[in-house]
Amino acid sequence: RLHRVDGSYAWVIARALPVRDDHERVSRWVGSVTNVDNIVRAEEALRQLNETLEQRVAERMVALRESEERLRVFLENSATIAWLKDEDGRHVFLSANYEKRFGVRLSDWKGKTDFDVWPRAIAEEFRRNDLTVLADGRTREMVEQFITPNGTVSWWLTSKFVFRDESGKRYIGGLGVDISQRKRDERLLQSSEAFTREVLDSLSANVCVLDWDGVIIRTNEPWKKFAQANSDMSRIIGAVGDNYLAVCRRAIADGDTTVLPILSGIEAVLAGRQETFSAEYPCHSPDEKRWFLLRVSPLMESQGVVLSHLDISDRKRVEEALHVKQRELERSQEKSEELTAKLLMAQETEWRRLACELHDDITQRIATVAIDLQGIRSVPHGSEASLLAQIHQAGKMMEHITTDLQRLAHQLHPSLLEHVGLEAAVQEHVEEFEARTGLKTKVQVRNLPTAFSLDRATCLYRVLQESLQNVRKHANATYVVIRLLGSTRGVGLCGHDDGRGFEQGRQTSEGRKGLGLISMEERVGVLQ
């Protein structure tokens, strides 16, 4: 090493050769100096590199041994299984957890293939997957099913790779993690999803599920069919991926104010301000009036809401019909009350007439007979002819009084109905009517049943009385025909005359319907 003038050092190779004289003595020296700095530095660098490599190899060996130890501990203490097979599929290594999990030993499996230890279908799948990894040389992840000889089934997520030893011989390595529980959970979830879908599709209501942003994430089959059939009714329709709140806002912007409470209710449930919401709203299509019942219910853990639109149009129509019927019943009740009042008034009038007739006529005549009979005591002896004349006169008066009392009793209750039946009572009343009014009257009876209840017979008899009274008062007729006809539908009473008639509908609309017509309607209506 030479020291330069600038203070640096240089490595040189110095050579010296002696020059001798004739006597072999060294007379001078011839020398040379060669600069070998680069060579020396290269040798130093090589030496340092070798030392570094040796150190790194030693460190790598230590790390490898530590890694192998960690891998061994990991494989022995984790749920992961590991195995190694040669290219022909013969087992050369099984991890301790593999042996523990499947109840086998490497000593029993070493040198054996999957076809020697697994069911054939499983072994064929394992070999097919191994050959795929050998063919492309890449690590592959797959899900494989393990079925032990005792029938235990498990699912594993396996990672298979190609491993080479020092000689370059290839092996198929594998690591597996048990995912059986995950598989069961997936199947349970799929079953639950299928069940939920079937339940939703079985509902008659149109159902959709909104996430917490109001986006439709699921609809049932009735919703889809309704959307296809009613595309013009946009305010209650949306597809998966649509924001239902935006659908409602568009409807409001188009002037549909009925959607306002719907939007407010959905937003209140989504925000947690309200547990549930329900409302009935009209959604009329161009062809018909329709009504829907909306129910909004929250999903668990604030994941969104379920919307149910139930078509209640039929119920609304029934309610409307019931309201109409109720109004009709109320009007009928009013008419009934009015009729009752009129009947009470008519009854009071009839009683007053009967009282007057009894007091002013019958009672007076009976009193007259009584006075005449009392006067018999003052008749002198020898006037037997005069006495007989007075008795005869009193008898005639009593006979007339008896006839009039029978007539009054018959008006109150026709006893013939009980004793001889409807046909005879009708015939007797028509004859009396003809004799009293001079109107020619004819009775026609056909197929009248023999068994006929007294209340029905009385009803028809009173209708006959009222009809003939109307003919006498209003018709100005000269001829009347009364028909009493039996058929499979019942018994009918018809009155025909050749007099002046009227339009019943017009009379009713003008408020001129008489008590007689109302009485007949009510009597017949009671029996229907």
Coordinates of C-alpha atoms in Angstrom, one line a residue:
R1 CA 0.0 0.0 0.0
L2 CA 1.5 3.3 -1.0
H3 CA 0.7 6.7 0.4
R4 CA -0.1 9.3 -2.2
V5 CA 0.8 12.9 -2.0
D6 CA -2.8 13.8 -1.7
G7 CA -3.0 11.6 1.4
S8 CA -4.9 8.7 -0.1
Y9 CA -3.6 5.2 -0.4
A10 CA -3.2 3.0 -3.4
W11 CA -2.6 -0.7 -3.7
V12 CA 0.1 -1.7 -6.0
I13 CA 2.1 -4.8 -7.0
A14 CA 5.8 -4.0 -6.9
R15 CA 8.3 -6.2 -8.8
A16 CA 12.1 -6.0 -8.8
L17 CA 14.7 -8.0 -10.9
P18 CA 18.5 -7.8 -10.2
V19 CA 21.0 -7.0 -13.0
R20 CA 24.3 -8.9 -12.5
D21 CA 27.8 -8.3 -13.9
D22 CA 30.2 -10.8 -15.4
H23 CA 31.2 -11.8 -11.9
E24 CA 27.6 -12.5 -10.9
R25 CA 27.4 -9.6 -8.7
V26 CA 24.2 -7.4 -8.5
S27 CA 25.1 -4.2 -10.3
R28 CA 21.6 -2.7 -10.4
W29 CA 17.9 -3.4 -10.0
V30 CA 15.2 -3.1 -12.6
G31 CA 11.7 -2.7 -11.1
S32 CA 8.0 -2.0 -12.0
V33 CA 5.0 -0.8 -10.0
T34 CA 1.4 -1.9 -11.1
N35 CA -1.7 -0.1 -9.6
V36 CA -4.2 -2.9 -8.4
D37 CA -6.6 -0.7 -6.4
N38 CA -9.7 -2.0 -8.3
I39 CA -8.7 -5.6 -7.8
V40 CA -8.1 -5.2 -4.1
R41 CA -11.4 -3.4 -3.7
A42 CA -13.2 -6.1 -5.6
E43 CA -11.7 -8.8 -3.5
E44 CA -12.6 -6.9 -0.4
A45 CA -16.2 -6.4 -1.6
L46 CA -16.4 -10.1 -2.5
R47 CA -15.1 -11.1 0.9
Q48 CA -17.7 -8.8 2.6
L49 CA -20.4 -10.2 0.3
N50 CA -19.5 -13.7 1.2
E51 CA -19.6 -12.9 4.9
T52 CA -23.0 -11.2 4.4
L53 CA -24.4 -14.1 2.5
E54 CA -23.2 -16.5 5.1
Q55 CA -24.8 -14.5 7.8
R56 CA -28.1 -14.1 5.9
V57 CA -28.1 -17.9 5.1
A58 CA -27.7 -18.5 8.8
E59 CA -30.4 -16.1 9.7
R60 CA -32.7 -17.6 7.0
M61 CA -32.1 -21.1 8.3
V62 CA -33.0 -19.9 11.8
A63 CA -36.1 -18.1 10.4
L64 CA -37.0 -21.1 8.4
R65 CA -36.7 -23.4 11.4
E66 CA -38.8 -20.8 13.4
S67 CA -41.3 -20.6 10.6
E68 CA -41.5 -24.4 10.4
E69 CA -42.0 -24.5 14.1
R70 CA -44.7 -21.8 14.0
L71 CA -46.4 -23.7 11.1
R72 CA -46.3 -26.9 13.1
V73 CA -47.7 -25.2 16.2
F74 CA -50.3 -23.4 14.1
L75 CA -51.4 -26.6 12.4
E76 CA -51.5 -28.5 15.6
N77 CA -53.5 -25.9 17.5
S78 CA -55.8 -24.3 14.9
A79 CA -58.8 -25.7 13.1
T80 CA -56.9 -25.7 9.8
I81 CA -56.0 -29.1 8.3
A82 CA -53.1 -29.6 6.0
W83 CA -52.0 -32.5 3.7
L84 CA -49.4 -33.3 1.1
K85 CA -49.7 -35.8 -1.8
D86 CA -47.4 -36.7 -4.6
E87 CA -48.3 -36.3 -8.3
D88 CA -50.0 -39.7 -8.3
G89 CA -52.2 -38.7 -5.4
R90 CA -50.5 -40.8 -2.7
H91 CA -50.5 -39.2 0.8
V92 CA -47.1 -38.3 2.2
F93 CA -48.2 -35.9 5.0
L94 CA -51.2 -35.2 7.2
S95 CA -51.3 -32.5 9.9
A96 CA -52.1 -33.5 13.4
N97 CA -55.4 -31.7 13.2
Y98 CA -56.2 -33.6 10.0
E99 CA -55.6 -36.9 11.8
K100 CA -57.6 -35.6 14.9
R101 CA -60.5 -34.3 12.9
F102 CA -61.1 -37.4 10.8
G103 CA -59.9 -40.0 13.2
V104 CA -57.0 -41.3 11.0
R105 CA -53.2 -41.7 11.2
L106 CA -50.6 -40.9 8.6
S107 CA -49.1 -44.3 9.1
D108 CA -52.4 -45.9 7.9
W109 CA -52.8 -43.5 5.0
K110 CA -49.2 -43.0 3.8
G111 CA -48.9 -44.2 0.3
K112 CA -52.6 -44.5 -0.2
T113 CA -54.7 -42.4 -2.6
D114 CA -58.1 -40.8 -2.0
F115 CA -59.8 -43.7 -3.7
D116 CA -58.4 -46.0 -1.0
V117 CA -59.8 -43.9 1.9
W118 CA -62.8 -41.8 0.8
P119 CA -66.1 -42.7 -0.9
R120 CA -65.7 -42.9 -4.7
A121 CA -67.7 -39.7 -5.5
I122 CA -65.6 -37.7 -3.1
A123 CA -62.4 -39.2 -4.2
E124 CA -63.2 -38.4 -7.9
E125 CA -63.8 -34.8 -7.0
F126 CA -60.6 -34.5 -5.0
R127 CA -58.5 -36.0 -7.8
R128 CA -60.2 -33.8 -10.5
N129 CA -59.3 -30.7 -8.4
D130 CA -55.7 -31.9 -7.8
L131 CA -55.1 -32.4 -11.5
T132 CA -56.4 -28.9 -12.2
V133 CA -53.9 -27.4 -9.8
L134 CA -51.1 -29.5 -11.3
A135 CA -52.0 -28.5 -14.8
D136 CA -51.8 -24.7 -14.4
G137 CA -49.4 -24.6 -11.4
R138 CA -51.4 -21.9 -9.7
T139 CA -52.9 -21.9 -6.2
R140 CA -56.6 -22.4 -6.3
E141 CA -59.3 -22.0 -3.7
M142 CA -62.4 -24.2 -3.8
V143 CA -65.2 -25.6 -1.6
E144 CA -65.0 -29.4 -1.1
Q145 CA -67.2 -31.8 0.7
F146 CA -65.8 -34.4 3.0
I147 CA -67.8 -37.5 3.8
T148 CA -66.1 -39.9 6.2
P149 CA -66.7 -43.7 6.0
N150 CA -69.1 -43.4 9.0
G151 CA -71.2 -40.9 7.0
T152 CA -70.2 -37.6 8.7
V153 CA -70.5 -34.8 6.3
S154 CA -68.6 -31.5 6.5
W155 CA -67.7 -28.7 4.1
W156 CA -64.2 -27.2 3.8
L157 CA -62.8 -24.1 2.1
T158 CA -59.5 -25.6 0.7
S159 CA -56.4 -23.9 -0.8
K160 CA -54.5 -26.2 -3.1
F161 CA -51.0 -25.5 -4.5
V162 CA -48.0 -27.1 -6.1
F163 CA -44.9 -27.8 -3.9
R164 CA -41.4 -28.7 -5.1
D165 CA -38.7 -30.3 -3.0
E166 CA -34.9 -29.8 -3.4
S167 CA -34.8 -32.3 -6.2
G168 CA -37.6 -30.6 -8.1
K169 CA -40.1 -33.3 -7.5
R170 CA -43.7 -31.9 -7.4
Y171 CA -46.3 -32.4 -4.7
I172 CA -49.9 -31.3 -4.2
G173 CA -50.3 -29.4 -1.0
G174 CA -53.5 -28.3 0.6
L175 CA -54.9 -26.3 3.5
G176 CA -58.5 -26.5 4.6
V177 CA -60.8 -24.5 6.9
D178 CA -64.1 -26.0 8.1
I179 CA -67.0 -23.9 6.8
S180 CA -69.8 -26.4 7.6
Q181 CA -71.5 -24.0 10.0
R182 CA -71.4 -21.3 7.3
K183 CA -72.9 -23.7 4.8
R184 CA -75.7 -24.6 7.2
D185 CA -76.3 -20.9 7.8
E186 CA -76.3 -20.2 4.1
R187 CA -78.8 -23.0 3.5
L188 CA -80.9 -21.8 6.5
L189 CA -80.8 -18.3 5.0
Q190 CA -81.7 -19.6 1.6
S191 CA -84.6 -21.5 3.1
S192 CA -85.6 -18.5 5.1
E193 CA -85.4 -16.3 1.9
A194 CA -87.5 -18.9 0.0
F195 CA -90.0 -19.0 2.8
T196 CA -90.2 -15.2 3.0
R197 CA -90.6 -15.0 -0.8
E198 CA -93.4 -17.7 -0.7
V199 CA -95.1 -15.9 2.1
L200 CA -94.9 -12.5 0.4
D201 CA -96.1 -13.9 -2.9
S202 CA -99.0 -15.7 -1.3
L203 CA -100.4 -12.4 0.1
S204 CA -103.2 -10.8 -1.8
A205 CA -101.8 -7.3 -0.9
N206 CA -99.2 -5.5 -3.0
V207 CA -96.1 -5.6 -0.8
C208 CA -92.7 -3.9 -1.2
V209 CA -89.7 -3.5 1.2
L210 CA -87.9 -0.1 1.4
D211 CA -84.5 0.4 2.8
W212 CA -83.8 3.3 5.2
D213 CA -83.3 5.7 2.2
G214 CA -86.7 4.7 0.8
V215 CA -85.3 2.7 -2.1
I216 CA -87.4 -0.4 -3.1
I217 CA -85.3 -3.5 -2.4
R218 CA -88.0 -6.2 -2.8
T219 CA -91.5 -6.6 -4.1
N220 CA -93.8 -9.6 -4.1
E221 CA -95.4 -11.1 -7.1
P222 CA -98.8 -9.4 -6.7
W223 CA -97.0 -6.0 -6.7
K224 CA -95.2 -6.9 -10.0
K225 CA -98.4 -8.0 -11.6
F226 CA -100.3 -4.9 -10.4
A227 CA -97.5 -2.7 -11.8
Q228 CA -97.7 -4.4 -15.2
A229 CA -101.5 -4.1 -15.4
N230 CA -101.7 -0.6 -14.0
S231 CA -98.8 1.4 -15.4
D232 CA -101.0 4.6 -15.5
M233 CA -101.4 4.5 -11.7
S234 CA -97.9 5.7 -11.1
R235 CA -98.4 7.1 -7.6
I236 CA -98.4 3.7 -5.9
I237 CA -96.1 1.8 -8.3
G238 CA -92.4 1.4 -8.3
A239 CA -89.9 -1.3 -9.2
V240 CA -86.9 -2.6 -7.4
G241 CA -84.2 0.1 -7.3
D242 CA -86.7 3.0 -7.5
N243 CA -86.9 5.5 -4.6
Y244 CA -90.5 5.2 -3.4
L245 CA -90.3 8.5 -1.7
A246 CA -89.3 10.1 -5.0
V247 CA -92.3 8.4 -6.7
C248 CA -94.6 9.9 -4.1
R249 CA -93.0 13.4 -4.5
R250 CA -93.5 13.2 -8.3
A251 CA -97.2 12.4 -7.8
I252 CA -97.6 15.3 -5.4
A253 CA -95.8 17.6 -7.9
D254 CA -98.3 16.4 -10.6
G255 CA -101.1 17.6 -8.4
D256 CA -102.1 14.4 -6.5
T257 CA -102.7 15.7 -3.0
T258 CA -103.9 12.3 -1.8
V259 CA -100.3 11.1 -1.6
L260 CA -99.3 13.8 0.9
P261 CA -100.4 11.9 4.0
I262 CA -98.9 8.7 2.6
L263 CA -95.5 10.3 2.1
S264 CA -95.6 11.9 5.6
G265 CA -96.5 8.5 7.2
I266 CA -93.7 6.6 5.5
E267 CA -91.2 9.2 6.4
A268 CA -92.3 9.2 10.0
V269 CA -91.9 5.5 10.3
L270 CA -88.5 5.6 8.6
A271 CA -87.3 8.3 10.9
G272 CA -88.6 6.4 14.0
R273 CA -91.0 9.2 15.0
Q274 CA -93.9 6.7 14.6
E275 CA -94.1 3.0 15.1
T276 CA -96.6 2.2 12.4
F277 CA -98.8 4.0 9.9
S278 CA -102.0 3.1 8.1
A279 CA -104.3 5.0 5.8
E280 CA -107.1 4.4 3.3
Y281 CA -106.8 6.4 0.1
P282 CA -108.4 6.5 -3.3
C283 CA -106.5 5.5 -6.4
H284 CA -109.0 5.7 -9.3
S285 CA -108.0 4.3 -12.6
P286 CA -109.7 5.6 -15.8
D287 CA -111.9 2.5 -15.9
E288 CA -113.1 2.2 -12.3
K289 CA -113.0 3.7 -8.8
R290 CA -110.5 1.9 -6.5
W291 CA -109.6 2.2 -2.9
F292 CA -106.5 0.9 -1.1
L293 CA -105.5 0.4 2.5
L294 CA -101.8 1.3 3.1
R295 CA -99.9 -0.2 6.1
V296 CA -96.3 0.8 6.9
S297 CA -94.4 -1.4 9.4
P298 CA -90.7 -1.1 10.4
L299 CA -88.1 -3.8 9.8
M300 CA -85.9 -5.0 12.7
E301 CA -82.8 -2.9 13.6
S302 CA -84.0 0.1 11.5
Q303 CA -83.2 -1.6 8.2
G304 CA -86.2 -0.1 6.5
V305 CA -90.0 -0.5 6.3
V306 CA -92.5 -2.9 4.7
L307 CA -95.3 -1.3 2.7
S308 CA -98.6 -3.2 2.1
H309 CA -101.2 -1.8 -0.3
L310 CA -104.4 -3.9 0.0
D311 CA -107.2 -3.3 -2.5
I312 CA -110.3 -2.6 -0.5
S313 CA -112.5 -1.5 -3.4
D314 CA -115.0 -4.3 -2.8
R315 CA -115.2 -3.5 0.9
K316 CA -115.8 0.2 0.0
R317 CA -118.5 -0.7 -2.4
V318 CA -120.2 -2.9 0.2
E319 CA -119.9 -0.1 2.8
E320 CA -121.4 2.4 0.3
A321 CA -124.2 -0.1 -0.4
L322 CA -124.7 -0.5 3.3
H323 CA -124.8 3.3 3.7
V324 CA -127.5 3.5 1.0
K325 CA -129.4 0.7 2.6
Q326 CA -129.1 2.4 6.0
R327 CA -130.5 5.6 4.5
E328 CA -133.3 3.6 3.0
L329 CA -134.0 1.9 6.3
E330 CA -134.0 5.3 8.0
R331 CA -136.5 6.6 5.4
S332 CA -138.5 3.4 5.8
Q333 CA -138.4 3.9 9.6
E334 CA -139.7 7.4 9.1
K335 CA -142.5 6.1 6.8
S336 CA -143.3 3.4 9.3
E337 CA -143.5 5.9 12.1
E338 CA -145.6 8.1 10.0
L339 CA -147.8 5.2 9.1
T340 CA -148.1 4.2 12.7
A341 CA -149.2 7.7 13.6
K342 CA -151.8 7.6 10.8
L343 CA -153.0 4.1 11.8
L344 CA -153.3 5.2 15.4
M345 CA -155.2 8.2 14.2
A346 CA -157.4 6.0 12.0
Q347 CA -157.9 3.6 14.9
E348 CA -158.8 6.5 17.2
T349 CA -161.2 7.8 14.5
E350 CA -162.8 4.3 14.1
W351 CA -163.2 3.9 17.8
R352 CA -164.8 7.3 18.0
R353 CA -167.1 6.3 15.1
L354 CA -168.0 3.1 16.8
A355 CA -168.5 4.9 20.1
C356 CA -170.8 7.4 18.5
E357 CA -172.7 4.8 16.7
L358 CA -173.1 2.7 19.8
H359 CA -174.0 5.8 21.9
D360 CA -176.1 7.7 19.4
D361 CA -177.8 4.8 17.7
I362 CA -177.6 1.4 19.4
T363 CA -177.8 2.7 23.0
Q364 CA -180.6 5.0 22.2
R365 CA -182.6 2.3 20.4
I366 CA -182.0 -0.1 23.3
A367 CA -183.2 2.6 25.7
T368 CA -186.2 3.1 23.6
V369 CA -187.0 -0.7 23.7
A370 CA -186.5 -0.6 27.5
I371 CA -188.9 2.3 27.9
D372 CA -191.5 0.5 25.7
L373 CA -191.1 -2.7 27.7
Q374 CA -191.5 -0.7 30.9
G375 CA -194.7 0.9 29.5
I376 CA -196.3 -2.5 29.1
R377 CA -197.2 -2.5 32.9
S378 CA -199.5 0.5 32.4
V379 CA -201.6 -1.1 29.7
P380 CA -205.1 -1.6 31.0
H381 CA -206.8 -5.0 31.2
G382 CA -208.7 -5.9 28.1
S383 CA -206.2 -4.2 25.7
E384 CA -204.3 -7.4 24.8
A385 CA -204.2 -6.4 21.1
S386 CA -202.4 -3.2 22.0
L387 CA -200.0 -5.1 24.3
L388 CA -199.1 -7.6 21.6
A389 CA -198.5 -4.8 19.1
Q390 CA -196.1 -3.2 21.5
I391 CA -194.2 -6.4 22.2
H392 CA -194.0 -7.1 18.5
Q393 CA -192.7 -3.6 17.9
A394 CA -190.0 -4.1 20.6
G395 CA -189.0 -7.4 19.1
K396 CA -188.5 -5.9 15.7
M397 CA -186.4 -3.1 17.1
M398 CA -184.2 -5.7 19.0
E399 CA -183.9 -7.7 15.8
H400 CA -182.6 -4.6 14.0
I401 CA -180.3 -3.8 16.9
T402 CA -178.9 -7.4 16.8
T403 CA -178.2 -7.1 13.0
D404 CA -176.4 -3.8 13.4
L405 CA -174.3 -5.2 16.3
Q406 CA -173.4 -8.2 14.2
R407 CA -172.4 -5.8 11.3
L408 CA -170.2 -3.8 13.7
A409 CA -168.6 -7.0 15.1
H410 CA -168.0 -8.3 11.6
Q411 CA -166.2 -5.1 10.7
L412 CA -164.0 -5.5 13.7
H413 CA -163.3 -9.2 13.1
P414 CA -164.7 -11.3 10.2
S415 CA -165.6 -14.5 12.1
L416 CA -166.4 -16.3 8.8
L417 CA -162.6 -16.6 8.2
E418 CA -162.3 -18.8 11.3
H419 CA -165.3 -20.9 10.6
V420 CA -165.8 -21.3 6.9
G421 CA -162.5 -20.0 5.4
L422 CA -161.2 -17.3 3.1
E423 CA -163.3 -18.2 0.0
A424 CA -166.6 -18.1 1.8
A425 CA -165.7 -14.9 3.7
V426 CA -164.7 -13.2 0.4
Q427 CA -167.9 -14.4 -1.3
E428 CA -170.1 -13.2 1.6
H429 CA -168.4 -9.8 1.7
V430 CA -168.7 -9.3 -2.1
E431 CA -172.4 -10.1 -2.0
E432 CA -172.9 -7.6 0.9
F433 CA -170.9 -5.0 -1.1
E434 CA -173.0 -5.6 -4.2
A435 CA -176.2 -5.3 -2.3
R436 CA -175.1 -2.2 -0.4
T437 CA -173.6 -0.3 -3.4
G438 CA -175.5 -1.7 -6.4
L439 CA -172.3 -2.4 -8.3
K440 CA -172.3 -5.6 -10.2
T441 CA -169.5 -7.7 -8.7
K442 CA -168.2 -11.2 -9.7
V443 CA -165.9 -13.5 -7.7
Q444 CA -163.5 -16.0 -9.4
V445 CA -161.7 -18.6 -7.2
R446 CA -159.2 -21.1 -8.6
N447 CA -156.7 -23.5 -7.0
L448 CA -157.0 -22.0 -3.5
P449 CA -155.2 -24.2 -1.0
T450 CA -157.2 -25.9 1.7
A451 CA -154.6 -25.2 4.4
F452 CA -154.3 -21.5 4.7
S453 CA -153.2 -19.7 7.9
L454 CA -155.6 -17.3 9.5
D455 CA -153.2 -14.3 9.6
R456 CA -152.6 -14.6 5.8
A457 CA -156.4 -15.0 5.2
T458 CA -157.1 -12.0 7.4
C459 CA -154.5 -9.9 5.4
L460 CA -156.0 -10.8 2.1
Y461 CA -159.5 -10.1 3.4
R462 CA -158.6 -6.7 4.7
V463 CA -156.9 -5.8 1.4
L464 CA -160.1 -6.9 -0.3
Q465 CA -162.2 -4.7 1.9
E466 CA -159.9 -1.7 1.3
S467 CA -159.8 -2.3 -2.5
L468 CA -163.6 -2.5 -2.7
Q469 CA -163.9 0.7 -0.6
N470 CA -161.5 2.5 -3.0
V471 CA -163.6 1.3 -5.9
R472 CA -166.8 2.6 -4.3
K473 CA -165.2 6.0 -3.4
H474 CA -162.9 6.8 -6.3
A475 CA -163.4 4.6 -9.4
N476 CA -166.9 5.5 -10.5
A477 CA -167.1 2.0 -11.9
T478 CA -170.1 -0.1 -13.0
Y479 CA -168.5 -3.6 -12.9
V480 CA -166.0 -5.3 -10.5
V481 CA -164.2 -8.7 -10.8
I482 CA -162.4 -10.2 -7.8
R483 CA -160.0 -13.1 -8.5
L484 CA -158.6 -15.3 -5.7
L485 CA -155.9 -17.4 -7.4
G486 CA -153.6 -20.1 -6.0
S487 CA -150.3 -21.0 -7.7
T488 CA -146.9 -22.6 -6.9
R489 CA -145.7 -19.1 -5.7
G490 CA -148.6 -18.6 -3.2
V491 CA -152.0 -17.0 -3.3
G492 CA -152.9 -13.8 -5.2
L493 CA -155.8 -11.4 -4.8
C494 CA -156.7 -9.3 -7.8
G495 CA -159.3 -6.6 -8.2
H496 CA -160.4 -5.4 -11.6
D497 CA -163.0 -2.7 -12.4
D498 CA -164.0 -0.6 -15.4
G499 CA -163.8 2.7 -13.6
R500 CA -161.3 5.6 -13.5
G501 CA -157.7 4.7 -12.4
F502 CA -154.5 6.6 -11.5
E503 CA -150.7 6.2 -11.7
Q504 CA -149.5 5.0 -8.4
G505 CA -145.9 6.2 -9.0
R506 CA -147.1 9.7 -9.8
Q507 CA -149.4 9.8 -6.8
T508 CA -146.5 8.7 -4.5
S509 CA -144.0 11.3 -5.9
E510 CA -146.5 14.1 -5.4
G511 CA -147.0 13.1 -1.8
R512 CA -150.7 12.2 -2.3
K513 CA -150.5 8.5 -1.3
G514 CA -153.5 7.7 0.8
L515 CA -153.7 5.8 4.1
G516 CA -155.5 2.9 2.4
L517 CA -152.7 2.2 0.0
I518 CA -150.1 2.4 2.7
S519 CA -152.1 0.1 4.9
M520 CA -152.4 -2.5 2.1
E521 CA -148.6 -2.3 1.5
E522 CA -147.8 -2.6 5.1
R523 CA -150.1 -5.6 5.6
V524 CA -148.7 -7.5 2.7
G525 CA -145.1 -6.5 3.6
V526 CA -145.4 -7.9 7.1
L527 CA -146.1 -11.4 5.6
Q528 CA -143.1 -11.3 3.1

